[in-house]
Coordinates of C-alpha atoms and ligand atoms in Angstrom, one line a residue:
M764 CA 103.0 107.3 52.6
T765 CA 105.7 105.1 53.6
P766 CA 104.6 101.3 54.0
H767 CA 104.6 101.7 57.5
D768 CA 102.2 104.5 57.4
S769 CA 100.0 102.5 55.6
R770 CA 100.1 99.4 58.0
R771 CA 99.9 101.3 60.8
A772 CA 96.5 103.3 59.6
D773 CA 95.3 99.6 58.4
L774 CA 95.5 98.3 61.8
V775 CA 93.9 101.6 63.5
R776 CA 91.0 101.0 61.0
A777 CA 90.5 97.7 62.0
D778 CA 90.9 98.2 65.6
K779 CA 88.4 101.0 65.6
R780 CA 86.0 99.4 63.5
F781 CA 85.9 96.0 65.4
L782 CA 87.7 96.1 68.8
W783 CA 86.1 97.1 71.9
H784 CA 88.9 98.2 74.4
P785 CA 89.2 97.6 78.2
Y786 CA 88.6 100.4 80.6
T787 CA 87.7 102.7 77.5
P788 CA 85.1 105.4 76.9
M789 CA 85.1 104.0 73.3
Q790 CA 83.3 107.2 71.6
R791 CA 86.3 109.1 72.7
Y792 CA 88.8 106.5 71.7
I793 CA 87.0 106.1 67.9
D794 CA 86.9 109.8 67.6
E795 CA 89.9 111.2 69.2
V796 CA 92.7 108.5 69.9
D797 CA 95.6 108.0 68.5
P798 CA 96.4 104.6 69.7
L799 CA 100.1 103.2 69.9
V800 CA 100.6 100.5 67.6
I801 CA 103.1 98.2 69.1
E802 CA 104.7 95.5 67.2
R803 CA 107.1 94.0 69.8
A804 CA 108.8 94.7 73.0
E805 CA 111.9 93.6 74.7
G806 CA 113.1 94.6 78.2
A807 CA 111.5 97.6 79.6
R808 CA 110.8 99.0 75.9
L809 CA 107.7 98.7 73.7
Y810 CA 108.6 99.3 69.9
D811 CA 105.7 100.5 67.6
V812 CA 105.3 99.6 63.9
D813 CA 107.6 103.0 62.8
G814 CA 110.2 101.6 65.3
R815 CA 109.8 104.2 67.9
S816 CA 110.3 102.8 71.3
Y817 CA 108.5 103.7 74.5
L818 CA 109.6 103.1 78.1
D819 CA 107.1 100.8 79.6
A820 CA 106.4 102.5 83.1
N821 CA 103.9 100.1 83.9
S822 CA 104.9 96.7 82.8
S823 CA 102.1 96.4 80.4
W824 CA 99.5 96.6 83.4
W825 CA 101.9 95.3 85.8
V826 CA 102.5 91.9 84.4
A827 CA 105.8 92.2 83.0
S828 CA 107.8 92.1 86.2
L829 CA 110.9 90.5 84.1
G830 CA 110.7 92.8 81.2
H831 CA 109.4 91.6 77.8
A832 CA 110.5 88.9 75.8
H833 CA 112.8 87.6 78.8
P834 CA 115.2 84.9 76.5
R835 CA 114.6 82.2 79.1
L836 CA 110.9 83.0 79.4
V837 CA 110.7 82.6 75.5
D838 CA 112.6 79.2 75.4
A839 CA 110.5 77.9 78.2
L840 CA 107.4 78.7 76.3
T841 CA 108.8 77.1 72.8
R842 CA 110.1 74.2 74.5
Q843 CA 106.8 73.4 76.6
A844 CA 104.5 73.9 73.4
A845 CA 106.3 71.5 71.4
R846 CA 105.7 68.9 74.2
L847 CA 102.1 69.5 76.0
S848 CA 100.3 72.7 75.7
H849 CA 97.1 71.3 77.4
T850 CA 95.6 68.7 79.1
S851 CA 93.0 69.0 81.8
L852 CA 93.8 68.7 85.7
A853 CA 91.1 66.2 86.1
G854 CA 92.5 62.7 86.8
V855 CA 95.7 63.8 85.1
T856 CA 98.5 65.6 86.3
H857 CA 101.8 66.9 84.4
E858 CA 105.4 67.9 85.3
P859 CA 104.6 71.7 85.2
A860 CA 101.6 72.1 87.2
A861 CA 102.8 69.3 89.6
R862 CA 106.2 71.1 89.7
L863 CA 104.9 74.5 90.1
A864 CA 102.5 73.8 92.8
E865 CA 105.9 72.3 94.9
E866 CA 107.8 75.3 93.9
I867 CA 105.3 78.0 94.6
V868 CA 104.3 76.3 98.0
A869 CA 108.3 76.4 98.8
V870 CA 108.3 80.2 98.2
A871 CA 105.0 81.1 99.4
P872 CA 104.8 82.7 103.0
P873 CA 104.7 80.1 105.9
G874 CA 101.5 78.4 106.5
L875 CA 100.0 78.4 102.8
V876 CA 100.6 74.9 101.6
R877 CA 98.5 74.2 98.9
A878 CA 98.0 75.7 95.3
F879 CA 94.9 75.9 93.4
F880 CA 95.4 77.4 89.6
S881 CA 93.1 79.5 87.6
D882 CA 93.4 82.0 84.7
N883 CA 94.2 85.7 86.0
G884 CA 93.8 87.6 89.1
S885 CA 90.1 88.1 89.2
T886 CA 89.7 84.4 89.1
A887 CA 92.1 84.0 91.8
V888 CA 89.9 86.3 94.0
E889 CA 86.9 84.5 92.8
V890 CA 88.5 81.0 94.0
A891 CA 89.3 82.8 97.4
L892 CA 85.8 84.1 97.6
K893 CA 84.4 80.9 96.9
L894 CA 86.8 78.9 99.2
A895 CA 85.9 81.3 102.0
L896 CA 82.1 80.9 101.5
Q897 CA 82.3 77.0 101.4
L898 CA 84.9 76.9 104.4
H899 CA 82.4 78.6 106.6
Q900 CA 79.5 76.0 105.7
H901 CA 81.8 73.1 106.1
E902 CA 82.6 74.5 109.6
G903 CA 79.1 75.1 110.2
Q904 CA 78.9 78.7 110.1
P905 CA 76.9 79.3 106.5
E906 CA 75.7 82.7 107.8
R907 CA 79.1 84.0 107.3
R908 CA 78.4 85.3 103.7
R909 CA 79.5 88.8 103.7
F910 CA 82.5 90.3 102.8
V911 CA 84.6 93.3 104.1
A912 CA 87.1 95.2 101.8
L913 CA 88.8 98.9 101.8
D914 CA 87.2 101.9 99.9
G915 CA 89.1 102.2 96.6
A916 CA 89.7 98.4 96.6
F917 CA 90.2 96.6 93.2
H918 CA 89.9 92.7 93.1
G919 CA 89.1 92.3 89.5
E920 CA 86.5 92.0 87.0
T921 CA 84.3 88.9 87.9
I922 CA 81.2 89.7 89.8
G923 CA 82.6 88.6 92.9
A924 CA 85.7 90.4 92.4
T925 CA 83.7 93.2 91.4
S926 CA 81.7 93.2 94.9
L927 CA 84.7 93.7 96.7
G928 CA 85.6 96.6 94.4
G929 CA 85.6 99.9 95.9
V930 CA 86.1 102.2 93.1
E931 CA 82.9 103.7 92.3
V932 CA 82.8 104.0 88.6
F933 CA 83.6 100.4 88.2
R934 CA 81.0 99.1 90.6
R935 CA 78.1 101.2 90.0
P936 CA 76.6 99.8 87.0
F937 CA 76.4 96.2 88.8
A938 CA 75.6 97.6 92.2
S939 CA 72.4 95.6 92.5
V940 CA 73.6 92.2 91.9
L941 CA 76.7 92.1 93.9
L942 CA 77.5 90.0 96.7
E943 CA 77.2 91.8 100.2
C944 CA 80.3 93.4 100.7
V945 CA 80.8 96.1 103.6
H946 CA 83.4 98.8 102.7
V947 CA 85.6 100.1 105.2
P948 CA 87.9 103.3 105.1
S949 CA 91.2 102.7 103.6
P950 CA 94.1 103.2 106.2
A951 CA 95.6 105.6 103.3
S952 CA 92.7 107.7 103.0
G953 CA 94.7 111.0 102.4
E954 CA 95.9 113.1 105.1
A955 CA 99.2 110.6 105.3
D956 CA 98.4 111.4 109.4
D957 CA 98.1 109.1 112.3
A958 CA 94.8 110.1 113.0
A959 CA 93.4 109.0 109.5
Y960 CA 94.9 105.6 110.1
A961 CA 93.5 105.3 113.9
R962 CA 90.1 106.2 112.2
A963 CA 90.6 103.4 109.5
F964 CA 91.4 101.0 112.4
A965 CA 88.6 102.0 114.6
A966 CA 86.4 101.5 111.4
L967 CA 87.4 98.0 110.8
E968 CA 87.0 97.4 114.6
A969 CA 83.8 98.5 114.4
V970 CA 82.2 96.5 111.7
L971 CA 83.9 93.2 112.8
A972 CA 82.5 93.8 116.1
E973 CA 79.1 94.4 115.1
G974 CA 78.6 92.1 112.4
G975 CA 81.4 89.8 112.7
A976 CA 79.4 86.6 113.0
T977 CA 78.2 87.3 109.5
I978 CA 81.4 88.3 107.8
A979 CA 83.1 85.5 105.6
A980 CA 86.5 87.3 105.0
L981 CA 88.3 90.7 105.1
V982 CA 89.9 90.9 101.8
L983 CA 93.1 93.4 101.3
E984 CA 95.4 94.5 98.9
P985 CA 98.6 94.4 101.5
R986 CA 101.0 97.5 101.9
V987 CA 99.4 99.4 98.7
Q988 CA 96.0 99.7 97.0
G989 CA 97.0 99.6 93.3
A990 CA 94.1 100.8 91.0
A991 CA 93.0 102.8 93.9
G992 CA 95.8 105.2 92.9
M993 CA 98.9 103.6 94.6
R994 CA 97.7 104.3 97.8
V995 CA 100.3 103.2 100.4
H996 CA 99.3 102.0 103.9
D997 CA 101.3 101.0 106.8
A998 CA 102.1 97.1 107.7
A999 CA 100.8 98.1 111.1
Y1000 CA 97.4 97.9 109.8
L1001 CA 97.6 94.7 108.3
R1002 CA 99.0 93.2 111.8
R1003 CA 96.0 94.8 113.5
A1004 CA 93.4 93.5 111.1
R1005 CA 94.9 90.1 111.2
S1006 CA 94.5 89.5 115.1
L1007 CA 90.8 91.4 114.5
C1008 CA 90.2 88.8 112.2
D1009 CA 91.3 86.0 114.6
A1010 CA 89.5 87.3 117.4
H1011 CA 86.2 87.4 115.0
G1012 CA 86.2 84.1 113.0
V1013 CA 86.7 85.7 109.9
L1014 CA 89.0 84.5 107.2
L1015 CA 91.9 87.0 105.9
I1016 CA 92.2 86.8 102.3
V1017 CA 95.4 88.7 100.8
D1018 CA 95.3 89.8 97.4
E1019 CA 99.1 90.2 96.2
V1020 CA 98.0 90.0 92.7
F1021 CA 99.4 93.2 92.1
T1022 CA 101.8 93.3 95.4
G1023 CA 103.5 89.7 94.8
Y1024 CA 106.6 88.9 93.5
G1025 CA 108.9 91.9 94.8
R1026 CA 106.7 94.4 93.6
T1027 CA 106.7 96.4 96.9
G1028 CA 110.4 95.0 97.7
P1029 CA 110.0 91.8 99.4
M1030 CA 108.6 88.7 97.4
W1031 CA 105.2 88.9 99.3
A1032 CA 104.0 92.0 101.0
S1033 CA 102.0 90.4 103.6
E1034 CA 104.6 88.3 104.7
D1035 CA 107.1 91.2 105.0
A1036 CA 104.1 92.8 107.2
G1037 CA 104.4 89.5 109.4
V1038 CA 101.0 88.9 108.4
R1039 CA 99.7 85.2 107.9
A1040 CA 96.7 85.2 105.4
D1041 CA 94.4 81.9 105.1
L1042 CA 94.3 82.6 101.3
L1043 CA 96.5 84.4 99.2
C1044 CA 96.1 85.4 95.4
A1045 CA 99.0 85.9 93.0
A1046 CA 98.7 86.5 89.3
K1047 CA 100.6 89.0 87.1
G1048 CA 104.1 88.8 87.9
F1049 CA 103.2 85.2 88.6
S1050 CA 103.7 84.3 85.0
G1051 CA 106.0 87.4 84.1
G1052 CA 103.8 89.0 81.8
M1053 CA 103.5 85.9 79.2
L1054 CA 100.3 84.0 79.4
P1055 CA 97.4 84.7 81.9
M1056 CA 97.8 82.3 84.9
S1057 CA 97.1 82.7 88.5
V1058 CA 97.2 80.8 91.9
T1059 CA 95.4 80.9 94.9
L1060 CA 97.3 79.6 98.0
A1061 CA 95.6 78.0 100.7
T1062 CA 96.4 76.8 104.4
S1063 CA 95.7 73.2 105.7
R1064 CA 93.0 74.3 107.5
V1065 CA 91.2 75.4 104.5
F1066 CA 92.4 72.6 102.6
D1067 CA 91.3 69.9 105.1
A1068 CA 87.9 71.3 105.4
F1069 CA 87.3 70.3 101.7
L1070 CA 88.4 66.6 102.6
G1071 CA 86.2 63.5 103.3
D1072 CA 82.7 63.0 101.9
P1073 CA 82.6 64.1 98.0
E1074 CA 80.1 67.0 98.8
R1075 CA 82.7 68.7 100.6
A1076 CA 84.6 69.1 97.5
F1077 CA 85.5 72.2 95.8
Y1078 CA 83.6 72.0 92.6
Y1079 CA 85.6 74.8 90.6
G1080 CA 87.9 74.5 87.9
H1081 CA 88.4 76.4 84.6
S1082 CA 89.3 74.7 81.2
Y1083 CA 92.8 76.1 81.3
C1084 CA 93.1 75.1 85.0
G1085 CA 97.0 74.4 85.6
N1086 CA 97.9 75.0 81.7
P1087 CA 101.3 73.6 81.1
L1088 CA 102.4 76.4 78.8
G1089 CA 101.8 78.8 81.7
A1090 CA 102.7 76.6 84.8
A1091 CA 106.1 76.0 82.7
I1092 CA 106.6 79.8 82.5
A1093 CA 105.5 80.2 86.0
R1094 CA 108.1 77.8 86.8
E1095 CA 110.9 79.7 84.9
V1096 CA 109.8 83.0 86.5
L1097 CA 110.5 81.8 89.8
A1098 CA 113.7 80.1 88.3
I1099 CA 114.9 83.3 87.0
Y1100 CA 114.0 85.4 90.3
R1101 CA 116.5 83.1 92.0
D1102 CA 119.4 82.6 89.3
E1103 CA 119.1 86.6 88.6
D1104 CA 118.7 87.5 92.3
I1105 CA 116.1 89.7 91.0
L1106 CA 114.6 91.2 94.7
A1107 CA 118.2 92.0 95.7
R1108 CA 119.1 93.7 92.3
A1109 CA 115.9 95.7 92.4
R1110 CA 116.6 97.2 95.8
P1111 CA 118.9 100.0 94.3
K1112 CA 116.4 100.7 91.7
A1113 CA 113.7 101.0 94.3
Q1114 CA 115.6 103.8 95.9
R1115 CA 116.3 105.7 92.5
I1116 CA 112.5 105.6 92.4
A1117 CA 112.2 106.7 95.9
D1118 CA 114.6 109.6 95.3
A1119 CA 113.4 110.7 92.3
F1120 CA 109.6 110.7 93.2
A1121 CA 110.6 112.6 96.8
E1122 CA 111.8 115.4 94.2
L1123 CA 108.9 115.4 92.1
G1124 CA 106.9 116.6 95.1
E1125 CA 108.2 119.9 94.7
L1126 CA 107.0 120.5 91.3
P1127 CA 104.3 122.9 90.7
G1128 CA 100.7 121.1 91.0
V1129 CA 102.2 117.9 92.3
T1130 CA 101.2 116.5 95.6
R1131 CA 101.6 113.5 98.0
P1132 CA 104.8 112.0 96.3
R1133 CA 105.3 108.4 97.6
S1134 CA 107.1 105.1 96.6
L1135 CA 107.2 101.5 97.8
G1136 CA 109.3 99.5 96.2
M1137 CA 109.5 99.4 92.5
I1138 CA 106.4 101.8 92.5
G1139 CA 106.4 105.3 92.5
A1140 CA 103.4 107.9 92.5
V1141 CA 102.2 111.5 92.8
D1142 CA 98.9 112.9 92.9
L1143 CA 97.9 115.9 90.5
S1144 CA 95.1 117.1 92.4
A1145 CA 94.0 117.5 95.9
S1146 CA 90.9 114.9 95.3
A1147 CA 92.8 112.6 92.8
S1148 CA 90.0 110.6 90.9
Y1149 CA 90.1 107.9 88.2
L1150 CA 87.8 109.9 85.7
G1151 CA 90.1 113.1 86.3
G1152 CA 91.8 114.5 83.2
A1153 CA 95.2 115.7 84.4
G1154 CA 97.2 112.5 84.2
W1155 CA 96.4 112.1 80.6
R1156 CA 98.0 115.5 79.8
V1157 CA 101.0 114.0 81.4
Y1158 CA 100.7 111.0 79.4
D1159 CA 100.4 112.8 76.2
E1160 CA 103.5 114.3 77.0
A1161 CA 105.6 111.3 77.7
R1162 CA 104.2 109.4 74.9
R1163 CA 106.0 112.4 72.8
R1164 CA 109.2 111.6 75.0
G1165 CA 108.9 107.8 74.5
A1166 CA 107.6 106.6 77.4
Y1167 CA 104.5 104.7 77.7
L1168 CA 103.1 106.5 81.2
R1169 CA 99.4 105.6 81.6
P1170 CA 97.9 107.4 84.4
L1171 CA 95.0 106.3 87.1
G1172 CA 93.1 109.4 86.6
D1173 CA 94.9 112.2 88.3
V1174 CA 97.5 109.6 89.7
V1175 CA 100.8 109.7 87.5
Y1176 CA 102.9 106.6 88.6
V1177 CA 105.6 104.2 87.4
A1178 CA 105.5 100.4 88.2
P1179 CA 108.5 99.5 85.8
P1180 CA 109.8 96.0 85.6
L1181 CA 111.8 95.0 88.2
N1182 CA 114.8 94.1 86.3
I1183 CA 114.6 97.4 84.4
P1184 CA 118.4 98.6 83.1
D1185 CA 119.6 101.3 85.5
A1186 CA 119.8 103.6 82.2
D1187 CA 116.4 102.8 81.2
L1188 CA 115.4 103.8 84.8
D1189 CA 117.0 107.0 84.8
E1190 CA 115.6 107.9 81.6
L1191 CA 112.1 107.1 82.5
L1192 CA 112.1 108.9 86.1
D1193 CA 113.6 112.3 83.8
T1194 CA 110.7 111.7 81.3
V1195 CA 108.4 111.8 84.2
K1196 CA 109.5 115.0 85.6
Q1197 CA 109.9 116.4 82.1
S1198 CA 106.4 115.5 81.6
L1199 CA 105.2 116.7 84.6
L1200 CA 106.7 120.1 83.7
A1201 CA 105.5 120.5 80.4
A1202 CA 102.0 119.5 81.3
A1203 CA 101.7 122.1 84.1
R1204 CA 103.1 124.7 81.4
P1205 CA 100.3 127.1 80.5
K1206 CA 99.6 126.6 76.9
G1207 CA 100.3 128.8 74.1
Ligands
PLP1686 C1 95.0 93.2 88.3 C2 94.5 93.0 89.7 C3 93.6 92.0 89.7 C4 92.6 91.3 88.7 O1 93.7 90.6 87.9 P1 93.5 90.2 86.1 O2 94.3 89.5 86.0 O3 93.4 91.4 85.5 O4 92.1 89.5 86.1 C5 93.1 91.7 91.4 N1 93.4 92.2 92.2 C6 94.4 93.1 92.0 C7 95.1 94.0 93.4 C8 95.0 93.6 90.7 O5 95.9 94.6 91.0

């Protein structure tokens, strides 16, 4: 055994003995899984303890939009850590939080003028839900307590966010204690035809027409439902949803935790679609994969309703609200987007993804190739499900070839860093193709 072998074995032993992994059937994990043991990461690559590299096809669960260990982010973190790592925001402010609020509002879609910070995507959504509920009380409509979300929706892990979730296996254990949420058909529910889209819109229209006066908000992942399996829908759906919300006094919350920061091409998917949200949630790319941090952006209508009597205030705030480390990084992320022209330089990369995935659709067993911005996806079965196993065979093949290609069940996708070098991107796209081919070949 080399020293590396024993180091690897030691870490895996501790891991399998003590660690509980997210979204992981632990019995199977402990019995069968040989985990990647990652030691460092740089750019679009993860390196394991043996020095092998893996292209990070999903930006480490969609957060590392600027790749790993961007020198400016590392520098911003260390500089801020030496000055001020944390204070509360209770009667206190500091440069990172105050400036970040100013800077995020400046790049936010028009109308979103206040920034409330929290810790991750789930809490950004939780904040939005609570703001929506309390806003309606302030406006004299306390009966607006229900939410509407799409089938297959994913908005995070808190009970509030889980209530919105439409992935059945994630939701089922908690179904009896969740907030009331009506799920409507996804506009991207399968057959990519106009009829499916029209049905989805008609269903939303019917729900709002019937129960509109008791609905607090419609919550949407704009343009693409990520965890649902990279299901893409048309901007027209969002615009029509916005006007229905207006007609029925329902707030529109857009969850841009995945779609924000250029993942779909433009900075914000909702803004590009021509939709003005009442509340917008951002996380993941927001802090570039360095630290967990998020923001919920609100319009002045929302903010103003909480002014006046102290009883109207929003009594909510996490210990790490506005954390200076996270805020300093989030500011640097915005500066890098500006200085390195990240969105414009991602455009030709997005085109490479689109071209490559269109071709993948020709492979045996591969269906519904699709792409949007820096996302490409295919399905491996007609009824792609989260618990499907086909994607994992591709995962194994890709791992052998030096890529970390975690699937969403039967959906194989890439969502690499927006600044992935072209050579790495081409290698990744070729690895996806080779892995799909290898996984489709009958064994032995
Ligand atoms: C990941 C995600 C969340 C949850 O964010 P966390 O930081 O994991 O809590 C919420 N909404 C969407 C659309 C997401 O993709």
